[in-house]
PDB file of C-alpha atoms in Angstrom:
ATOM      1  CA  ALA A  20      -6.630  -6.213   2.132  1.00 78.00           C
ATOM      2  CA  GLN A  21      -2.771  -7.347   1.849  1.00 88.00           C
ATOM      3  CA  LYS A  22      -1.347  -9.049   4.721  1.00 95.00           C
ATOM      4  CA  VAL A  23       2.558 -10.531   5.143  1.00 97.00           C
ATOM      5  CA  THR A  24       3.197 -13.060   7.937  1.00 97.00           C
ATOM      6  CA  GLN A  25       6.585 -13.952   9.171  1.00 98.00           C
ATOM      7  CA  ALA A  26       5.857 -16.621  11.656  1.00 95.00           C
ATOM      8  CA  GLN A  27       9.548 -17.035  12.699  1.00 97.00           C
ATOM      9  CA  THR A  28       9.981 -14.227  15.215  1.00 97.00           C
ATOM     10  CA  GLU A  29      13.519 -15.261  16.308  1.00 97.00           C
ATOM     11  CA  ILE A  30      16.033 -17.607  14.845  1.00 97.00           C
ATOM     12  CA  SER A  31      19.652 -18.405  15.908  1.00 97.00           C
ATOM     13  CA  VAL A  32      22.101 -20.357  14.016  1.00 97.00           C
ATOM     14  CA  VAL A  33      25.761 -21.392  14.216  1.00 97.00           C
ATOM     15  CA  GLU A  34      27.775 -19.639  11.861  1.00 97.00           C
ATOM     16  CA  LYS A  35      27.986 -21.473   8.485  1.00 97.00           C
ATOM     17  CA  GLU A  36      24.811 -23.233   8.907  1.00 98.00           C
ATOM     18  CA  ASP A  37      21.926 -22.778   6.290  1.00 98.00           C
ATOM     19  CA  VAL A  38      18.840 -20.867   7.391  1.00 98.00           C
ATOM     20  CA  THR A  39      15.675 -20.090   5.869  1.00 98.00           C
ATOM     21  CA  LEU A  40      13.448 -17.434   6.596  1.00 98.00           C
ATOM     22  CA  ASP A  41       9.390 -18.145   5.762  1.00 98.00           C
ATOM     23  CA  CYS A  42       7.245 -15.372   4.274  1.00 98.00           C
ATOM     24  CA  VAL A  43       3.735 -16.166   3.505  1.00 98.00           C
ATOM     25  CA  TYR A  44       1.289 -13.176   1.966  1.00 97.00           C
ATOM     26  CA  GLU A  45      -2.080 -12.437   1.170  1.00 96.00           C
ATOM     27  CA  THR A  46      -3.522 -10.382  -1.640  1.00 92.00           C
ATOM     28  CA  ARG A  47      -6.440 -10.126  -3.860  1.00 90.00           C
ATOM     29  CA  ASP A  48      -4.635  -8.765  -6.756  1.00 87.00           C
ATOM     30  CA  THR A  49      -3.228 -10.719  -9.689  1.00 86.00           C
ATOM     31  CA  THR A  50      -0.211  -8.210 -10.215  1.00 86.00           C
ATOM     32  CA  TYR A  51       1.904  -7.470  -7.220  1.00 89.00           C
ATOM     33  CA  TYR A  52       5.494  -7.330  -6.229  1.00 89.00           C
ATOM     34  CA  LEU A  53       7.278  -9.068  -3.282  1.00 92.00           C
ATOM     35  CA  PHE A  54      10.250  -7.920  -1.488  1.00 92.00           C
ATOM     36  CA  TRP A  55      12.798  -8.816   1.309  1.00 96.00           C
ATOM     37  CA  TYR A  56      14.607  -5.933   3.284  1.00 95.00           C
ATOM     38  CA  LYS A  57      17.368  -6.269   5.840  1.00 97.00           C
ATOM     39  CA  GLN A  58      17.498  -4.015   8.849  1.00 96.00           C
ATOM     40  CA  PRO A  59      20.731  -4.021  10.887  1.00 93.00           C
ATOM     41  CA  PRO A  60      21.052  -2.327  14.305  1.00 87.00           C
ATOM     42  CA  SER A  61      21.664   0.979  12.385  1.00 85.00           C
ATOM     43  CA  GLY A  62      17.845   0.987  11.352  1.00 87.00           C
ATOM     44  CA  GLU A  63      18.162   1.484   7.736  1.00 89.00           C
ATOM     45  CA  LEU A  64      16.202  -0.849   5.894  1.00 93.00           C
ATOM     46  CA  VAL A  65      18.590  -2.378   3.010  1.00 93.00           C
ATOM     47  CA  PHE A  66      16.655  -3.796  -0.036  1.00 91.00           C
ATOM     48  CA  LEU A  67      17.807  -7.274  -1.100  1.00 94.00           C
ATOM     49  CA  ILE A  68      15.280  -8.402  -3.894  1.00 91.00           C
ATOM     50  CA  ARG A  69      11.905  -7.636  -5.681  1.00 88.00           C
ATOM     51  CA  ARG A  70      10.015 -10.009  -7.383  1.00 88.00           C
ATOM     52  CA  ASN A  71       6.865  -9.431  -9.651  1.00 86.00           C
ATOM     53  CA  SER A  72       4.047 -11.897  -9.357  1.00 88.00           C
ATOM     54  CA  PHE A  73       4.663 -13.259 -12.923  1.00 87.00           C
ATOM     55  CA  ASP A  74       8.210 -14.291 -12.348  1.00 85.00           C
ATOM     56  CA  GLU A  75       8.248 -17.474 -10.445  1.00 84.00           C
ATOM     57  CA  GLN A  76      11.827 -18.421 -11.097  1.00 84.00           C
ATOM     58  CA  ASN A  77      13.801 -19.071  -8.056  1.00 86.00           C
ATOM     59  CA  GLU A  78      16.896 -16.518  -7.870  1.00 87.00           C
ATOM     60  CA  ILE A  79      20.343 -16.716  -6.308  1.00 88.00           C
ATOM     61  CA  SER A  80      22.787 -13.934  -5.459  1.00 90.00           C
ATOM     62  CA  GLY A  81      25.911 -15.121  -3.850  1.00 94.00           C
ATOM     63  CA  ARG A  82      24.654 -16.890  -0.690  1.00 95.00           C
ATOM     64  CA  TYR A  83      21.405 -15.642  -0.779  1.00 96.00           C
ATOM     65  CA  SER A  84      18.449 -17.354  -2.571  1.00 95.00           C
ATOM     66  CA  TRP A  85      14.802 -17.019  -2.476  1.00 95.00           C
ATOM     67  CA  ASN A  86      12.116 -19.373  -3.355  1.00 95.00           C
ATOM     68  CA  PHE A  87       8.443 -17.838  -4.844  1.00 95.00           C
ATOM     69  CA  GLN A  88       5.762 -20.260  -4.900  1.00 94.00           C
ATOM     70  CA  LYS A  89       2.425 -18.863  -5.949  1.00 93.00           C
ATOM     71  CA  SER A  90       0.540 -22.152  -5.195  1.00 93.00           C
ATOM     72  CA  THR A  91       1.180 -21.629  -1.443  1.00 95.00           C
ATOM     73  CA  SER A  92       1.576 -17.841  -1.540  1.00 96.00           C
ATOM     74  CA  SER A  93       4.810 -17.979  -0.076  1.00 96.00           C
ATOM     75  CA  PHE A  94       8.271 -16.280  -0.673  1.00 96.00           C
ATOM     76  CA  ASN A  95      11.038 -17.872   1.364  1.00 97.00           C
ATOM     77  CA  PHE A  96      14.521 -16.689   1.870  1.00 97.00           C
ATOM     78  CA  THR A  97      17.509 -18.848   2.328  1.00 97.00           C
ATOM     79  CA  ILE A  98      20.923 -17.785   3.501  1.00 97.00           C
ATOM     80  CA  THR A  99      23.572 -20.315   2.960  1.00 97.00           C
ATOM     81  CA  ALA A 100      26.800 -20.830   4.726  1.00 97.00           C
ATOM     82  CA  SER A 101      25.711 -18.012   7.241  1.00 97.00           C
ATOM     83  CA  GLN A 102      28.189 -15.266   8.555  1.00 97.00           C
ATOM     84  CA  VAL A 103      27.928 -13.274  11.679  1.00 96.00           C
ATOM     85  CA  VAL A 104      27.332 -10.385   9.426  1.00 95.00           C
ATOM     86  CA  ASP A 105      23.986 -11.591   8.566  1.00 97.00           C
ATOM     87  CA  SER A 106      22.784 -10.950  12.000  1.00 97.00           C
ATOM     88  CA  ALA A 107      20.030  -8.489  11.423  1.00 97.00           C
ATOM     89  CA  VAL A 108      16.225  -8.272  11.281  1.00 98.00           C
ATOM     90  CA  TYR A 109      14.604  -9.399   7.994  1.00 98.00           C
ATOM     91  CA  PHE A 110      11.135  -8.219   6.716  1.00 98.00           C
ATOM     92  CA  CYS A 111       9.304  -9.657   3.736  1.00 97.00           C
ATOM     93  CA  ALA A 112       6.854  -6.910   2.236  1.00 94.00           C
ATOM     94  CA  LEU A 113       4.236  -6.846  -0.525  1.00 92.00           C
ATOM     95  CA  SER A 114       3.061  -3.917  -2.987  1.00 88.00           C
ATOM     96  CA  GLU A 115       0.064  -3.947  -5.105  1.00 78.00           C
ATOM     97  CA  SER A 116       0.684  -2.452  -8.466  1.00 66.00           C
ATOM     98  CA  SER A 117      -1.586   0.048  -9.846  1.00 62.00           C
ATOM     99  CA  ASN A 118      -1.636   2.915 -12.576  1.00 56.00           C
ATOM    100  CA  PHE A 119       0.406   5.111  -9.973  1.00 54.00           C
ATOM    101  CA  GLY A 120       3.019   2.916 -10.090  1.00 55.00           C
ATOM    102  CA  ASN A 121       5.262   2.622  -6.708  1.00 60.00           C
ATOM    103  CA  GLU A 122       2.444   1.404  -4.297  1.00 71.00           C
ATOM    104  CA  LYS A 123       2.760   1.183  -0.480  1.00 84.00           C
ATOM    105  CA  LEU A 124       4.575  -1.595   1.191  1.00 89.00           C
ATOM    106  CA  THR A 125       2.914  -3.857   3.611  1.00 93.00           C
ATOM    107  CA  PHE A 126       5.613  -5.290   5.833  1.00 96.00           C
ATOM    108  CA  GLY A 127       5.525  -8.518   7.975  1.00 97.00           C
ATOM    109  CA  THR A 128       6.492  -8.338  11.634  1.00 97.00           C
ATOM    110  CA  GLY A 129      10.082  -9.394  10.952  1.00 97.00           C
ATOM    111  CA  THR A 130      12.267 -12.145  11.744  1.00 98.00           C
ATOM    112  CA  ARG A 131      15.222 -11.479  14.130  1.00 97.00           C
ATOM    113  CA  LEU A 132      18.101 -13.510  13.000  1.00 98.00           C
ATOM    114  CA  THR A 133      21.291 -13.971  14.938  1.00 97.00           C
ATOM    115  CA  ILE A 134      24.351 -15.805  13.605  1.00 97.00           C
ATOM    116  CA  ILE A 135      26.088 -17.457  16.595  1.00 97.00           C
ATOM    117  CA  PRO A 136      30.284 -17.377  15.986  1.00 95.00           C
TER     118      PRO A 136
ATOM    119  CA  ASP B   6      25.973   9.452  -4.618  1.00 64.00           C
ATOM    120  CA  ALA B   7      24.015  10.455  -1.506  1.00 74.00           C
ATOM    121  CA  GLY B   8      21.291   8.016  -0.580  1.00 91.00           C
ATOM    122  CA  VAL B   9      18.141   9.033   1.025  1.00 94.00           C
ATOM    123  CA  THR B  10      19.020  11.261   4.275  1.00 96.00           C
ATOM    124  CA  GLN B  11      16.877  12.078   7.428  1.00 97.00           C
ATOM    125  CA  SER B  12      16.956  14.515  10.112  1.00 97.00           C
ATOM    126  CA  PRO B  13      17.282  14.895  13.079  1.00 97.00           C
ATOM    127  CA  THR B  14      18.428  11.251  13.753  1.00 96.00           C
ATOM    128  CA  HIS B  15      17.086  11.210  17.255  1.00 96.00           C
ATOM    129  CA  LEU B  16      14.286  13.612  18.850  1.00 96.00           C
ATOM    130  CA  ILE B  17      12.641  13.811  22.110  1.00 98.00           C
ATOM    131  CA  LYS B  18       9.370  15.770  22.683  1.00 98.00           C
ATOM    132  CA  THR B  19       6.874  15.988  25.459  1.00 98.00           C
ATOM    133  CA  ARG B  20       3.464  14.953  24.942  1.00 98.00           C
ATOM    134  CA  GLY B  21       0.830  17.467  23.315  1.00 97.00           C
ATOM    135  CA  GLN B  22       3.836  19.210  21.466  1.00 98.00           C
ATOM    136  CA  GLN B  23       4.469  19.156  17.572  1.00 98.00           C
ATOM    137  CA  VAL B  24       7.551  17.805  15.579  1.00 98.00           C
ATOM    138  CA  THR B  25       8.762  17.901  11.998  1.00 98.00           C
ATOM    139  CA  LEU B  26      10.829  15.366  10.451  1.00 98.00           C
ATOM    140  CA  ARG B  27      12.781  16.059   7.100  1.00 98.00           C
ATOM    141  CA  CYS B  28      13.892  13.804   4.481  1.00 98.00           C
ATOM    142  CA  SER B  29      16.046  14.287   1.229  1.00 97.00           C
ATOM    143  CA  PRO B  30      15.292  11.405  -1.657  1.00 95.00           C
ATOM    144  CA  LYS B  31      18.101   9.847  -3.195  1.00 92.00           C
ATOM    145  CA  SER B  32      19.228  11.666  -5.997  1.00 91.00           C
ATOM    146  CA  GLY B  33      16.905  11.169  -9.254  1.00 87.00           C
ATOM    147  CA  HIS B  34      14.006  10.156  -7.250  1.00 90.00           C
ATOM    148  CA  ASP B  35      10.663  11.813  -7.483  1.00 90.00           C
ATOM    149  CA  THR B  36       8.328   9.981  -4.811  1.00 91.00           C
ATOM    150  CA  VAL B  37       8.680   9.990  -1.092  1.00 93.00           C
ATOM    151  CA  SER B  38       7.008   7.557   1.273  1.00 94.00           C
ATOM    152  CA  TRP B  39       7.125   7.819   5.207  1.00 97.00           C
ATOM    153  CA  TYR B  40       6.647   4.989   7.632  1.00 97.00           C
ATOM    154  CA  GLN B  41       6.408   4.501  11.409  1.00 98.00           C
ATOM    155  CA  GLN B  42       7.871   1.589  13.025  1.00 97.00           C
ATOM    156  CA  ALA B  43       7.243   1.063  16.436  1.00 96.00           C
ATOM    157  CA  LEU B  44       9.497  -1.100  18.494  1.00 93.00           C
ATOM    158  CA  GLY B  45       9.574  -5.010  17.432  1.00 91.00           C
ATOM    159  CA  GLN B  46       7.290  -4.187  14.611  1.00 94.00           C
ATOM    160  CA  GLY B  47       7.280  -4.126  10.830  1.00 96.00           C
ATOM    161  CA  PRO B  48       7.196  -0.381   9.447  1.00 96.00           C
ATOM    162  CA  GLN B  49       3.595   0.924   8.659  1.00 96.00           C
ATOM    163  CA  PHE B  50       2.778   2.987   5.717  1.00 94.00           C
ATOM    164  CA  ILE B  51       1.740   6.694   6.672  1.00 97.00           C
ATOM    165  CA  PHE B  52       1.554   8.401   3.089  1.00 94.00           C
ATOM    166  CA  GLN B  53       3.355   8.912  -0.121  1.00 92.00           C
ATOM    167  CA  TYR B  54       4.126  12.200  -1.941  1.00 93.00           C
ATOM    168  CA  TYR B  55       4.659  12.533  -5.654  1.00 89.00           C
ATOM    169  CA  GLU B  56       4.678  16.086  -7.628  1.00 88.00           C
ATOM    170  CA  GLU B  57       4.033  17.868  -4.013  1.00 92.00           C
ATOM    171  CA  GLU B  58       0.657  16.047  -3.452  1.00 93.00           C
ATOM    172  CA  GLU B  59      -0.311  13.376  -1.075  1.00 92.00           C
ATOM    173  CA  ARG B  60      -0.812  10.230  -3.376  1.00 88.00           C
ATOM    174  CA  GLN B  61      -2.011   7.643  -0.811  1.00 87.00           C
ATOM    175  CA  ARG B  62      -2.499   7.402   2.990  1.00 91.00           C
ATOM    176  CA  GLY B  63      -2.401   4.728   5.461  1.00 91.00           C
ATOM    177  CA  ASN B  64      -4.558   4.294   8.586  1.00 93.00           C
ATOM    178  CA  PHE B  65      -3.138   7.214  10.495  1.00 97.00           C
ATOM    179  CA  PRO B  66      -5.144  10.199  11.967  1.00 97.00           C
ATOM    180  CA  ASP B  67      -4.976  13.735  10.575  1.00 96.00           C
ATOM    181  CA  ARG B  68      -2.527  14.557  13.289  1.00 97.00           C
ATOM    182  CA  PHE B  69       0.155  13.263  10.799  1.00 98.00           C
ATOM    183  CA  SER B  70       0.675  15.607   7.861  1.00 97.00           C
ATOM    184  CA  GLY B  71       3.300  15.972   5.183  1.00 97.00           C
ATOM    185  CA  HIS B  72       4.601  18.066   2.584  1.00 96.00           C
ATOM    186  CA  GLN B  73       6.743  17.770  -0.590  1.00 97.00           C
ATOM    187  CA  PHE B  74       8.853  20.768  -1.790  1.00 97.00           C
ATOM    188  CA  PRO B  75       9.670  20.948  -5.638  1.00 96.00           C
ATOM    189  CA  ASN B  76      13.326  19.702  -4.968  1.00 94.00           C
ATOM    190  CA  TYR B  77      11.339  16.465  -3.913  1.00 95.00           C
ATOM    191  CA  SER B  78      12.696  16.858  -0.319  1.00 97.00           C
ATOM    192  CA  SER B  79       9.747  16.210   2.147  1.00 97.00           C
ATOM    193  CA  GLU B  80       8.780  16.809   5.814  1.00 98.00           C
ATOM    194  CA  LEU B  81       6.328  14.824   8.206  1.00 98.00           C
ATOM    195  CA  ASN B  82       4.902  16.768  10.608  1.00 98.00           C
ATOM    196  CA  VAL B  83       2.939  15.444  13.634  1.00 98.00           C
ATOM    197  CA  ASN B  84       0.524  17.305  15.921  1.00 97.00           C
ATOM    198  CA  ALA B  85      -0.500  16.786  19.652  1.00 97.00           C
ATOM    199  CA  LEU B  86       2.231  14.100  20.123  1.00 98.00           C
ATOM    200  CA  LEU B  87       0.884  10.918  21.993  1.00 98.00           C
ATOM    201  CA  LEU B  88       3.243   8.616  24.047  1.00 97.00           C
ATOM    202  CA  GLY B  89       2.194   6.001  21.385  1.00 97.00           C
ATOM    203  CA  ASP B  90       4.152   8.171  18.690  1.00 98.00           C
ATOM    204  CA  SER B  91       7.310   6.935  19.990  1.00 98.00           C
ATOM    205  CA  ALA B  92       8.852   5.083  17.090  1.00 98.00           C
ATOM    206  CA  LEU B  93      11.410   5.014  14.164  1.00 97.00           C
ATOM    207  CA  TYR B  94      10.313   7.066  11.366  1.00 98.00           C
ATOM    208  CA  LEU B  95      11.274   5.966   8.105  1.00 96.00           C
ATOM    209  CA  CYS B  96      11.361   8.054   4.867  1.00 96.00           C
ATOM    210  CA  ALA B  97      11.771   5.812   1.506  1.00 94.00           C
ATOM    211  CA  SER B  98      12.338   7.240  -2.062  1.00 92.00           C
ATOM    212  CA  SER B  99      11.744   5.968  -5.277  1.00 88.00           C
ATOM    213  CA  LEU B 100      10.946   6.468  -8.939  1.00 82.00           C
ATOM    214  CA  LEU B 101       6.874   6.608  -9.654  1.00 67.00           C
ATOM    215  CA  SER B 102       7.411   4.557 -12.450  1.00 57.00           C
ATOM    216  CA  PHE B 103       8.327   1.753 -10.003  1.00 61.00           C
ATOM    217  CA  THR B 104      11.604   0.754  -8.918  1.00 68.00           C
ATOM    218  CA  GLU B 105      12.518  -0.484  -5.479  1.00 79.00           C
ATOM    219  CA  ALA B 106      11.896   2.004  -2.497  1.00 85.00           C
ATOM    220  CA  PHE B 107      15.547   3.001  -0.884  1.00 90.00           C
ATOM    221  CA  PHE B 108      15.346   3.860   2.850  1.00 93.00           C
ATOM    222  CA  GLY B 109      16.948   6.503   5.258  1.00 94.00           C
ATOM    223  CA  GLN B 110      18.508   5.623   8.579  1.00 93.00           C
ATOM    224  CA  GLY B 111      15.316   6.848  10.192  1.00 95.00           C
ATOM    225  CA  THR B 112      14.435   9.278  12.945  1.00 97.00           C
ATOM    226  CA  ARG B 113      13.988   8.046  16.366  1.00 97.00           C
ATOM    227  CA  LEU B 114      11.346   9.931  17.980  1.00 98.00           C
ATOM    228  CA  THR B 115      10.823   9.392  21.658  1.00 98.00           C
ATOM    229  CA  VAL B 116       7.575  11.216  23.271  1.00 98.00           C
ATOM    230  CA  VAL B 117       7.692  11.298  27.133  1.00 97.00           C
TER     231      VAL B 117
END
C-alpha cells in the first residue's frame, strides 16, 4: 500500500528565511510519480512539480527547489528567500504508474506554512 | 483557457438527504477524479472516470456514486448524507496518458 508522511504539521518562518518541507513516502512499485501541490486559503490545489521515480536529479524553479532521494524515500521541498505569498498548506503526493496511465494520488496530511512579515 | 470548474461552491444539506456535485474538466482533458478533503487532512481519492466508466475507486461506500458525460464533465452523488460527509470535495482532471492533475476550487459541503 502507498503511504505519504509529512511529519511537519505547521511551520512558521520570518520572511526571507529559507524553509524546507519534508516528505517521506512508501510504495512497493519501482515505477511511481511524486508530486507537490500548494493549497492557498481559496482551496484549489495548485500543481508545483511532478517527478518520476527514475529521475533523481534535483530540480530548481525560481525560489523553489526539490530534493529527491530514493535511498531514503524522501522528496523534500525547499523555498528560498520566503515571501508572504508562500503562506499556504503544502501537500506531497504519490501516484503509482500502471497501464491505465494516470493513477490516483495518495496525499500526505499537509504542512501549513506561515511566512511572518 | 478555463481550468477545472466546480459547482456549487458551497452547499448545506441535512443528514439523510442526497447531494449532487458537478465538475467541468480543463479543456482537452478526458479523465476526471474526485477527492474528499476533511478539515485539516489531505485529500482522499474517491473514484476516477474515463470514457464514461468508473476506472478506479478508493475506500468509499456505495453511497458515493458518480457519472461522466460524453463531454467529459462529471457528477458526484452522495446518498443518505452523514455528518461525517462534511468536507471539501475536489475534482481533478487530466489526460489518461498521464499528465499532472489539475484541480478545481472545490465544493464545500456541510451536513447538519
